PDB file of C-alpha atoms in Angstrom:
ATOM      1  CA  MET A   1      19.555  15.539  34.258  1.00 34.00           C
ATOM      2  CA  CYS A   2      18.930  11.997  32.963  1.00 37.00           C
ATOM      3  CA  ASP A   3      14.956  11.545  35.230  1.00 37.00           C
ATOM      4  CA  ASN A   4      14.995  15.380  32.874  1.00 37.00           C
ATOM      5  CA  VAL A   5      15.918  13.240  29.436  1.00 41.00           C
ATOM      6  CA  ARG A   6      13.558  10.440  30.070  1.00 44.00           C
ATOM      7  CA  MET A   7      10.621  12.470  31.014  1.00 45.00           C
ATOM      8  CA  ILE A   8      11.510  13.999  27.170  1.00 76.00           C
ATOM      9  CA  SER A   9      11.582  10.604  25.947  1.00 84.00           C
ATOM     10  CA  SER A  10       8.315   9.437  27.405  1.00 82.00           C
ATOM     11  CA  GLN A  11       6.460  12.401  26.511  1.00 84.00           C
ATOM     12  CA  ARG A  12       8.146  11.459  23.136  1.00 89.00           C
ATOM     13  CA  GLN A  13       6.587   8.080  23.143  1.00 88.00           C
ATOM     14  CA  HIS A  14       2.917   9.315  24.616  1.00 84.00           C
ATOM     15  CA  LEU A  15       2.564  11.697  21.596  1.00 87.00           C
ATOM     16  CA  ILE A  16       3.691   8.965  18.896  1.00 89.00           C
ATOM     17  CA  LEU A  17       1.300   6.743  20.368  1.00 85.00           C
ATOM     18  CA  SER A  18      -1.764   9.020  20.722  1.00 80.00           C
ATOM     19  CA  ARG A  19      -0.850  10.088  17.229  1.00 82.00           C
ATOM     20  CA  LEU A  20      -0.831   6.322  16.453  1.00 80.00           C
ATOM     21  CA  ARG A  21      -4.481   6.384  17.671  1.00 72.00           C
ATOM     22  CA  THR A  22      -6.030   9.083  15.598  1.00 66.00           C
ATOM     23  CA  ARG A  23      -4.224   8.434  12.281  1.00 68.00           C
ATOM     24  CA  GLY A  24      -3.576   4.202  12.753  1.00 68.00           C
ATOM     25  CA  ALA A  25       0.223   5.039  11.107  1.00 77.00           C
ATOM     26  CA  VAL A  26       3.198   7.554  11.298  1.00 83.00           C
ATOM     27  CA  ARG A  27       5.755   8.789   9.194  1.00 85.00           C
ATOM     28  CA  ILE A  28       9.539   9.001  10.831  1.00 90.00           C
ATOM     29  CA  THR A  29       9.745  12.557   8.591  1.00 88.00           C
ATOM     30  CA  ALA A  30       6.485  13.966   9.372  1.00 86.00           C
ATOM     31  CA  LEU A  31       7.357  13.122  13.469  1.00 90.00           C
ATOM     32  CA  SER A  32      11.067  14.465  13.247  1.00 90.00           C
ATOM     33  CA  LYS A  33      10.111  17.366  11.977  1.00 88.00           C
ATOM     34  CA  GLU A  34       7.007  17.741  14.712  1.00 88.00           C
ATOM     35  CA  LEU A  35       9.119  17.144  17.696  1.00 88.00           C
ATOM     36  CA  GLY A  36      12.477  18.870  16.374  1.00 88.00           C
ATOM     37  CA  VAL A  37      14.836  16.174  17.042  1.00 90.00           C
ATOM     38  CA  SER A  38      16.293  14.163  14.170  1.00 90.00           C
ATOM     39  CA  ALA A  39      14.228  10.750  12.977  1.00 91.00           C
ATOM     40  CA  MET A  40      17.546   8.669  14.712  1.00 92.00           C
ATOM     41  CA  THR A  41      16.112   9.880  17.825  1.00 92.00           C
ATOM     42  CA  ILE A  42      12.248   8.985  16.397  1.00 93.00           C
ATOM     43  CA  ARG A  43      13.990   5.498  15.397  1.00 92.00           C
ATOM     44  CA  ARG A  44      14.940   4.659  18.739  1.00 92.00           C
ATOM     45  CA  ASP A  45      11.435   5.965  20.113  1.00 93.00           C
ATOM     46  CA  ILE A  46      10.043   3.423  17.149  1.00 93.00           C
ATOM     47  CA  ALA A  47      11.785   0.927  18.283  1.00 91.00           C
ATOM     48  CA  GLU A  48      11.128   1.338  22.211  1.00 90.00           C
ATOM     49  CA  LEU A  49       8.098   0.731  21.953  1.00 89.00           C
ATOM     50  CA  SER A  50       8.091  -1.644  19.360  1.00 87.00           C
ATOM     51  CA  ASP A  51       9.897  -4.418  21.368  1.00 85.00           C
ATOM     52  CA  LYS A  52       6.659  -3.495  24.207  1.00 83.00           C
ATOM     53  CA  GLY A  53       3.982  -4.301  21.689  1.00 78.00           C
ATOM     54  CA  LEU A  54       2.642  -1.136  21.575  1.00 81.00           C
ATOM     55  CA  LEU A  55       2.927  -0.039  17.791  1.00 83.00           C
ATOM     56  CA  LYS A  56       4.473  -2.062  14.547  1.00 80.00           C
ATOM     57  CA  ARG A  57       7.532  -0.813  12.848  1.00 84.00           C
ATOM     58  CA  VAL A  58       6.910  -0.444   9.331  1.00 79.00           C
ATOM     59  CA  HIS A  59       9.847   0.893   6.786  1.00 76.00           C
ATOM     60  CA  GLY A  60       9.656   4.357   6.894  1.00 82.00           C
ATOM     61  CA  GLY A  61       8.066   4.978  10.492  1.00 84.00           C
ATOM     62  CA  ALA A  62       4.612   3.152  11.835  1.00 84.00           C
ATOM     63  CA  VAL A  63       1.307   0.980  12.634  1.00 77.00           C
ATOM     64  CA  THR A  64      -0.976   0.530  15.120  1.00 74.00           C
ATOM     65  CA  THR A  65      -0.931  -2.664  16.291  1.00 66.00           C
ATOM     66  CA  SER A  66      -4.720  -2.803  16.212  1.00 56.00           C
ATOM     67  CA  THR A  67      -4.890  -3.653  11.938  1.00 50.00           C
ATOM     68  CA  LEU A  68      -7.100  -6.589  11.656  1.00 45.00           C
ATOM     69  CA  LEU A  69     -10.472  -4.877  11.176  1.00 45.00           C
ATOM     70  CA  SER A  70      -9.209  -0.839  10.644  1.00 49.00           C
ATOM     71  CA  GLU A  71      -6.520   0.566   7.712  1.00 52.00           C
ATOM     72  CA  PRO A  72      -5.544   4.464   8.191  1.00 52.00           C
ATOM     73  CA  LEU A  73      -6.417   6.578   6.370  1.00 50.00           C
ATOM     74  CA  PHE A  74      -5.746   7.204   2.909  1.00 47.00           C
ATOM     75  CA  SER A  75      -3.341  10.640   3.677  1.00 46.00           C
ATOM     76  CA  VAL A  76      -1.226   8.940   5.613  1.00 47.00           C
ATOM     77  CA  LYS A  77      -0.521   5.844   4.351  1.00 51.00           C
ATOM     78  CA  SER A  78       0.500   7.393   1.034  1.00 46.00           C
ATOM     79  CA  GLN A  79       3.567   9.110   2.678  1.00 49.00           C
ATOM     80  CA  MET A  80       4.010   5.896   3.768  1.00 54.00           C
ATOM     81  CA  ASP A  81       7.114   3.304   1.934  1.00 54.00           C
ATOM     82  CA  ILE A  82       6.758   6.349  -1.587  1.00 68.00           C
ATOM     83  CA  GLY A  83      10.855   5.061  -2.713  1.00 74.00           C
ATOM     84  CA  LEU A  84       9.011   1.117  -2.074  1.00 84.00           C
ATOM     85  CA  LYS A  85       5.586   2.505  -3.681  1.00 91.00           C
ATOM     86  CA  ASP A  86       7.430   3.747  -6.558  1.00 90.00           C
ATOM     87  CA  ALA A  87      10.126   1.120  -7.295  1.00 93.00           C
ATOM     88  CA  ILE A  88       6.793  -1.307  -7.697  1.00 96.00           C
ATOM     89  CA  ALA A  89       4.567   1.388  -9.774  1.00 95.00           C
ATOM     90  CA  GLN A  90       7.777   1.666 -12.544  1.00 95.00           C
ATOM     91  CA  GLU A  91       8.221  -2.383 -12.443  1.00 97.00           C
ATOM     92  CA  ALA A  92       4.021  -2.234 -12.936  1.00 98.00           C
ATOM     93  CA  VAL A  93       3.668  -0.019 -15.772  1.00 97.00           C
ATOM     94  CA  LYS A  94       5.606  -2.914 -17.961  1.00 97.00           C
ATOM     95  CA  TYR A  95       2.274  -4.818 -17.975  1.00 98.00           C
ATOM     96  CA  VAL A  96       0.227  -2.282 -19.463  1.00 97.00           C
ATOM     97  CA  ALA A  97       0.234  -1.225 -23.657  1.00 96.00           C
ATOM     98  CA  PRO A  98      -1.323   1.147 -25.666  1.00 96.00           C
ATOM     99  CA  GLY A  99      -5.105   0.831 -25.713  1.00 96.00           C
ATOM    100  CA  ASP A 100      -5.707  -1.713 -23.024  1.00 97.00           C
ATOM    101  CA  VAL A 101      -8.635  -2.224 -21.094  1.00 98.00           C
ATOM    102  CA  ILE A 102      -7.543  -2.037 -17.389  1.00 98.00           C
ATOM    103  CA  ALA A 103      -8.795  -2.053 -13.419  1.00 98.00           C
ATOM    104  CA  ILE A 104      -6.694  -0.690 -10.594  1.00 98.00           C
ATOM    105  CA  GLY A 105      -8.281  -0.759  -7.117  1.00 96.00           C
ATOM    106  CA  GLY A 106      -7.840   1.459  -3.974  1.00 93.00           C
ATOM    107  CA  GLY A 107      -4.944   2.192  -1.729  1.00 88.00           C
ATOM    108  CA  THR A 108      -1.607   3.544  -2.428  1.00 89.00           C
ATOM    109  CA  THR A 109       0.527   1.098  -4.171  1.00 92.00           C
ATOM    110  CA  ALA A 110      -2.113   0.886  -6.582  1.00 94.00           C
ATOM    111  CA  TYR A 111      -2.426   4.994  -6.950  1.00 93.00           C
ATOM    112  CA  VAL A 112       1.471   5.650  -7.040  1.00 93.00           C
ATOM    113  CA  PHE A 113       1.357   2.897  -9.954  1.00 96.00           C
ATOM    114  CA  ALA A 114      -1.633   4.750 -11.955  1.00 95.00           C
ATOM    115  CA  GLN A 115       0.518   8.939 -11.563  1.00 93.00           C
ATOM    116  CA  HIS A 116       3.236   6.137 -13.086  1.00 94.00           C
ATOM    117  CA  LEU A 117       1.181   4.809 -15.762  1.00 96.00           C
ATOM    118  CA  LEU A 118      -0.505   8.169 -16.683  1.00 93.00           C
ATOM    119  CA  GLU A 119       2.918   9.360 -17.194  1.00 91.00           C
ATOM    120  CA  SER A 120       4.304   7.460 -19.575  1.00 93.00           C
ATOM    121  CA  GLN A 121       3.441   6.443 -23.114  1.00 93.00           C
ATOM    122  CA  GLN A 122       1.599   3.297 -22.810  1.00 94.00           C
ATOM    123  CA  ALA A 123      -1.130   5.178 -20.906  1.00 95.00           C
ATOM    124  CA  SER A 124      -1.654   5.791 -24.443  1.00 94.00           C
ATOM    125  CA  GLY A 125      -5.683   5.616 -24.917  1.00 95.00           C
ATOM    126  CA  ILE A 126      -6.085   2.972 -22.605  1.00 97.00           C
ATOM    127  CA  THR A 127      -9.502   2.765 -20.688  1.00 97.00           C
ATOM    128  CA  ILE A 128      -8.959   2.581 -16.235  1.00 97.00           C
ATOM    129  CA  LEU A 129     -11.815   0.986 -14.375  1.00 98.00           C
ATOM    130  CA  THR A 130     -11.601   2.014 -11.359  1.00 98.00           C
ATOM    131  CA  ASN A 131     -13.025   2.157  -7.592  1.00 97.00           C
ATOM    132  CA  SER A 132     -10.349   4.887  -6.494  1.00 96.00           C
ATOM    133  CA  ILE A 133     -11.270   7.941  -5.729  1.00 95.00           C
ATOM    134  CA  PRO A 134      -8.081   9.293  -5.664  1.00 93.00           C
ATOM    135  CA  VAL A 135      -7.271   7.597  -9.272  1.00 94.00           C
ATOM    136  CA  ALA A 136     -10.555   9.070 -10.931  1.00 95.00           C
ATOM    137  CA  GLU A 137      -9.339  12.206 -10.024  1.00 93.00           C
ATOM    138  CA  LEU A 138      -5.621  11.786 -11.134  1.00 92.00           C
ATOM    139  CA  VAL A 139      -7.512  10.797 -15.113  1.00 92.00           C
ATOM    140  CA  GLN A 140      -9.430  13.711 -14.175  1.00 89.00           C
ATOM    141  CA  ALA A 141      -6.931  16.308 -14.250  1.00 87.00           C
ATOM    142  CA  LEU A 142      -5.090  15.096 -16.995  1.00 86.00           C
ATOM    143  CA  GLU A 143      -4.760  17.737 -19.585  1.00 73.00           C
ATOM    144  CA  SER A 144      -5.020  14.694 -22.531  1.00 71.00           C
ATOM    145  CA  LYS A 145      -8.354  13.421 -22.623  1.00 72.00           C
ATOM    146  CA  ASP A 146      -6.447  10.395 -24.839  1.00 90.00           C
ATOM    147  CA  VAL A 147      -7.478   8.260 -21.130  1.00 94.00           C
ATOM    148  CA  GLU A 148     -10.606   7.182 -20.282  1.00 94.00           C
ATOM    149  CA  VAL A 149     -11.779   6.325 -16.703  1.00 96.00           C
ATOM    150  CA  ILE A 150     -14.708   4.987 -15.768  1.00 97.00           C
ATOM    151  CA  VAL A 151     -15.452   4.795 -11.918  1.00 97.00           C
ATOM    152  CA  THR A 152     -17.952   2.429 -10.342  1.00 97.00           C
ATOM    153  CA  GLY A 153     -19.737   3.824  -7.400  1.00 95.00           C
ATOM    154  CA  GLY A 154     -20.944   2.529  -3.844  1.00 96.00           C
ATOM    155  CA  VAL A 155     -19.580   3.450  -0.831  1.00 94.00           C
ATOM    156  CA  ILE A 156     -16.702   5.202   0.422  1.00 93.00           C
ATOM    157  CA  THR A 157     -13.546   3.296   2.192  1.00 88.00           C
ATOM    158  CA  ARG A 158     -11.007   4.678   4.637  1.00 80.00           C
ATOM    159  CA  SER A 159      -8.988   4.508   1.796  1.00 81.00           C
ATOM    160  CA  ASN A 160     -10.983   6.795  -0.631  1.00 89.00           C
ATOM    161  CA  SER A 161     -12.254   3.422  -1.528  1.00 94.00           C
ATOM    162  CA  LEU A 162     -15.327   2.621  -3.620  1.00 96.00           C
ATOM    163  CA  VAL A 163     -16.955  -0.642  -2.454  1.00 96.00           C
ATOM    164  CA  GLY A 164     -19.846  -2.473  -1.998  1.00 95.00           C
ATOM    165  CA  PRO A 165     -23.048  -4.020  -3.747  1.00 95.00           C
ATOM    166  CA  ILE A 166     -23.051  -1.033  -6.273  1.00 96.00           C
ATOM    167  CA  ALA A 167     -19.617  -0.731  -7.146  1.00 97.00           C
ATOM    168  CA  ASP A 168     -19.745  -4.852  -7.422  1.00 97.00           C
ATOM    169  CA  LYS A 169     -22.419  -4.771  -9.814  1.00 97.00           C
ATOM    170  CA  VAL A 170     -20.724  -2.353 -11.991  1.00 96.00           C
ATOM    171  CA  VAL A 171     -17.547  -4.181 -12.137  1.00 98.00           C
ATOM    172  CA  ALA A 172     -19.817  -7.861 -13.258  1.00 97.00           C
ATOM    173  CA  SER A 173     -21.382  -5.684 -16.166  1.00 97.00           C
ATOM    174  CA  LEU A 174     -17.597  -4.924 -17.756  1.00 98.00           C
ATOM    175  CA  ARG A 175     -14.711  -6.328 -18.970  1.00 98.00           C
ATOM    176  CA  VAL A 176     -10.699  -6.143 -18.640  1.00 98.00           C
ATOM    177  CA  ASN A 177      -7.112  -7.179 -20.274  1.00 98.00           C
ATOM    178  CA  THR A 178      -5.157  -7.245 -16.954  1.00 98.00           C
ATOM    179  CA  VAL A 179      -6.062  -5.672 -12.630  1.00 98.00           C
ATOM    180  CA  PHE A 180      -3.603  -3.851 -10.672  1.00 98.00           C
ATOM    181  CA  LEU A 181      -4.298  -4.511  -6.964  1.00 98.00           C
ATOM    182  CA  GLY A 182      -3.319  -3.862  -3.400  1.00 95.00           C
ATOM    183  CA  THR A 183      -3.383  -5.229  -0.697  1.00 94.00           C
ATOM    184  CA  HIS A 184      -3.387  -5.741   3.337  1.00 90.00           C
ATOM    185  CA  SER A 185      -1.616  -7.804   3.762  1.00 91.00           C
ATOM    186  CA  VAL A 186       0.190 -11.814   2.337  1.00 95.00           C
ATOM    187  CA  SER A 187      -0.255 -14.370   4.188  1.00 94.00           C
ATOM    188  CA  ILE A 188       1.558 -18.081   3.380  1.00 94.00           C
ATOM    189  CA  PRO A 189       0.567 -20.316   2.266  1.00 92.00           C
ATOM    190  CA  ARG A 190      -3.529 -18.047   2.696  1.00 93.00           C
ATOM    191  CA  GLY A 191      -2.784 -15.223  -0.456  1.00 96.00           C
ATOM    192  CA  PHE A 192      -4.134 -11.715  -0.084  1.00 97.00           C
ATOM    193  CA  LEU A 193      -6.116 -10.281   2.707  1.00 95.00           C
ATOM    194  CA  MET A 194      -7.632  -6.986   3.539  1.00 91.00           C
ATOM    195  CA  PRO A 195      -9.333  -5.550   6.779  1.00 87.00           C
ATOM    196  CA  ASN A 196     -12.470  -4.234   4.643  1.00 87.00           C
ATOM    197  CA  SER A 197     -14.741  -7.262   3.820  1.00 92.00           C
ATOM    198  CA  LEU A 198     -16.635  -5.141   1.722  1.00 94.00           C
ATOM    199  CA  GLU A 199     -13.418  -4.153  -0.272  1.00 93.00           C
ATOM    200  CA  ALA A 200     -12.241  -7.425  -0.307  1.00 95.00           C
ATOM    201  CA  ALA A 201     -15.577  -8.701  -2.086  1.00 96.00           C
ATOM    202  CA  THR A 202     -15.124  -5.516  -4.875  1.00 97.00           C
ATOM    203  CA  ASP A 203     -11.507  -7.023  -5.337  1.00 97.00           C
ATOM    204  CA  MET A 204     -12.684 -10.232  -5.849  1.00 98.00           C
ATOM    205  CA  ALA A 205     -15.201  -9.072  -8.187  1.00 98.00           C
ATOM    206  CA  MET A 206     -12.938  -7.029 -10.606  1.00 98.00           C
ATOM    207  CA  MET A 207     -10.776 -10.168 -10.865  1.00 98.00           C
ATOM    208  CA  ASP A 208     -13.988 -11.986 -11.839  1.00 98.00           C
ATOM    209  CA  ILE A 209     -13.866  -9.287 -14.685  1.00 98.00           C
ATOM    210  CA  ALA A 210      -9.881  -9.313 -15.711  1.00 98.00           C
ATOM    211  CA  ASP A 211      -7.509 -11.670 -17.409  1.00 98.00           C
ATOM    212  CA  ARG A 212      -4.604 -11.479 -15.545  1.00 98.00           C
ATOM    213  CA  THR A 213      -4.271 -10.149 -12.014  1.00 98.00           C
ATOM    214  CA  ILE A 214      -1.287  -8.262 -10.508  1.00 98.00           C
ATOM    215  CA  ILE A 215      -1.330  -7.927  -7.084  1.00 98.00           C
ATOM    216  CA  LEU A 216       1.299  -4.395  -6.089  1.00 97.00           C
ATOM    217  CA  THR A 217       2.411  -4.577  -2.266  1.00 95.00           C
ATOM    218  CA  ASP A 218       5.778  -3.638  -0.870  1.00 91.00           C
ATOM    219  CA  HIS A 219       7.975  -6.189   1.983  1.00 91.00           C
ATOM    220  CA  THR A 220       6.342  -5.073   4.768  1.00 85.00           C
ATOM    221  CA  LYS A 221       3.037  -6.815   4.024  1.00 90.00           C
ATOM    222  CA  TRP A 222       4.560 -10.187   4.700  1.00 91.00           C
ATOM    223  CA  SER A 223       4.691  -9.574   8.179  1.00 77.00           C
ATOM    224  CA  CYS A 224       1.258  -8.296   8.671  1.00 76.00           C
ATOM    225  CA  THR A 225      -1.704  -9.258   9.140  1.00 77.00           C
ATOM    226  CA  SER A 226      -5.686  -9.120   8.297  1.00 83.00           C
ATOM    227  CA  LEU A 227      -9.529 -10.258   8.328  1.00 83.00           C
ATOM    228  CA  SER A 228     -10.765 -10.846   4.581  1.00 92.00           C
ATOM    229  CA  LEU A 229      -8.914 -12.839   2.222  1.00 95.00           C
ATOM    230  CA  PHE A 230      -9.916 -11.585  -1.832  1.00 97.00           C
ATOM    231  CA  ALA A 231      -7.181 -13.913  -3.731  1.00 97.00           C
ATOM    232  CA  ARG A 232      -5.290 -17.403  -3.197  1.00 97.00           C
ATOM    233  CA  PHE A 233      -1.883 -17.287  -5.105  1.00 97.00           C
ATOM    234  CA  ASP A 234      -2.985 -19.493  -7.390  1.00 96.00           C
ATOM    235  CA  GLN A 235      -5.405 -16.719  -8.395  1.00 97.00           C
ATOM    236  CA  VAL A 236      -3.127 -14.249  -8.713  1.00 98.00           C
ATOM    237  CA  ASP A 237      -0.731 -14.351 -12.173  1.00 98.00           C
ATOM    238  CA  THR A 238       2.169 -11.426 -10.163  1.00 98.00           C
ATOM    239  CA  VAL A 239       3.074  -9.844  -7.486  1.00 98.00           C
ATOM    240  CA  ILE A 240       5.557  -7.224  -7.586  1.00 98.00           C
ATOM    241  CA  THR A 241       6.870  -6.371  -4.476  1.00 97.00           C
ATOM    242  CA  ASP A 242      11.063  -4.244  -3.954  1.00 94.00           C
ATOM    243  CA  ASP A 243      13.834  -6.785  -3.462  1.00 93.00           C
ATOM    244  CA  GLY A 244      13.097  -5.700   1.143  1.00 90.00           C
ATOM    245  CA  LEU A 245      11.421  -8.724   0.867  1.00 93.00           C
ATOM    246  CA  ASP A 246      13.425 -11.605   3.034  1.00 93.00           C
ATOM    247  CA  PRO A 247      14.546 -14.750   1.086  1.00 95.00           C
ATOM    248  CA  ASP A 248      12.652 -17.149   2.375  1.00 95.00           C
ATOM    249  CA  SER A 249       9.385 -15.496   1.964  1.00 95.00           C
ATOM    250  CA  ALA A 250      10.627 -14.278  -1.982  1.00 96.00           C
ATOM    251  CA  ALA A 251      11.009 -18.433  -1.578  1.00 97.00           C
ATOM    252  CA  LYS A 252       8.058 -19.403  -0.647  1.00 96.00           C
ATOM    253  CA  THR A 253       6.625 -17.031  -2.278  1.00 97.00           C
ATOM    254  CA  LYS A 254       7.911 -17.947  -5.842  1.00 96.00           C
ATOM    255  CA  ASP A 255       6.837 -21.569  -5.124  1.00 96.00           C
ATOM    256  CA  LEU A 256       2.789 -20.050  -5.111  1.00 96.00           C
ATOM    257  CA  VAL A 257       2.361 -17.746  -7.649  1.00 95.00           C
ATOM    258  CA  LYS A 258       2.341 -17.916 -11.152  1.00 95.00           C
ATOM    259  CA  GLU A 259       5.173 -14.938 -11.523  1.00 98.00           C
ATOM    260  CA  LEU A 260       7.362 -12.780  -8.428  1.00 98.00           C
ATOM    261  CA  VAL A 261       8.642  -9.427  -9.634  1.00 98.00           C
ATOM    262  CA  LEU A 262      11.405  -7.904  -6.743  1.00 97.00           C
ATOM    263  CA  ALA A 263      11.258  -4.238  -7.695  1.00 95.00           C
ATOM    264  CA  HIS A 264      15.305  -2.302  -6.932  1.00 90.00           C
ATOM    265  CA  GLN A 265      14.936   0.464  -5.090  1.00 79.00           C
ATOM    266  CA  SER A 266      17.400   3.049  -4.458  1.00 62.00           C
ATOM    267  CA  GLU A 267      18.898   2.784  -1.116  1.00 56.00           C
ATOM    268  CA  PRO A 268      18.163   5.957   1.112  1.00 48.00           C
ATOM    269  CA  GLU A 269      20.387   8.404   2.902  1.00 45.00           C
ATOM    270  CA  GLU A 270      20.350   7.595   6.992  1.00 44.00           C
ATOM    271  CA  GLU A 271      20.193  10.719   8.930  1.00 42.00           C
ATOM    272  CA  SER A 272      22.149  11.495  12.026  1.00 41.00           C
ATOM    273  CA  GLU A 273      22.255  13.202  14.985  1.00 40.00           C
TER     274      GLU A 273
END
């Protein structure tokens, strides 16, 4: 019986690693449903694989350890850390006023921000410049035509962002009040990084035309690393993250950036065996 249990566990873990290789990230709830076991069982499997250095644990799931030069698909990332992104987005909406001209970058946290913004009164009469295809589709689907969207064009990334020289040229010809950007990782004291150098360059172009730069990122990004720096701390006005950020990282970040906002999220209920 014990051998059989170990075999089943090893099979589950083999499948988890297989999903990571093809998707770049996995979510505990999805694996629990797929494998017909409890979320707690999947957490234990992920913890064991993490101890072996075969994956990296994040809130709600796991990501591949090979993330310096690549990132999960948008469809996968959009299912990760949903509660954290909602809390961050709700705080970020407060930084928009009706009639503003803003820019929204790529990535799922920026996308969740766009969702909350378009459902709010602050969206009245705004213009959105974006290199995110999902964000542009959100605006296009609105029944109200009170919001104008400008799409940059460019080369499509795995995160459904438009980047490269075409995008950069369009961005450089415009001006916005505020730019809202996500990030793949936060490095103290370096700044904010992306795995795609073209996406990093387009984010830099957006910052260049903005009066104010706001970074939207959950606390797990402080434990990640990546390839291309797109912003130093002194180039950013506000960082909005969640209150899961450890005190040491929060204190160091607060010393480096003009404003650090910790958004509160409600605690999820733990599933048991």
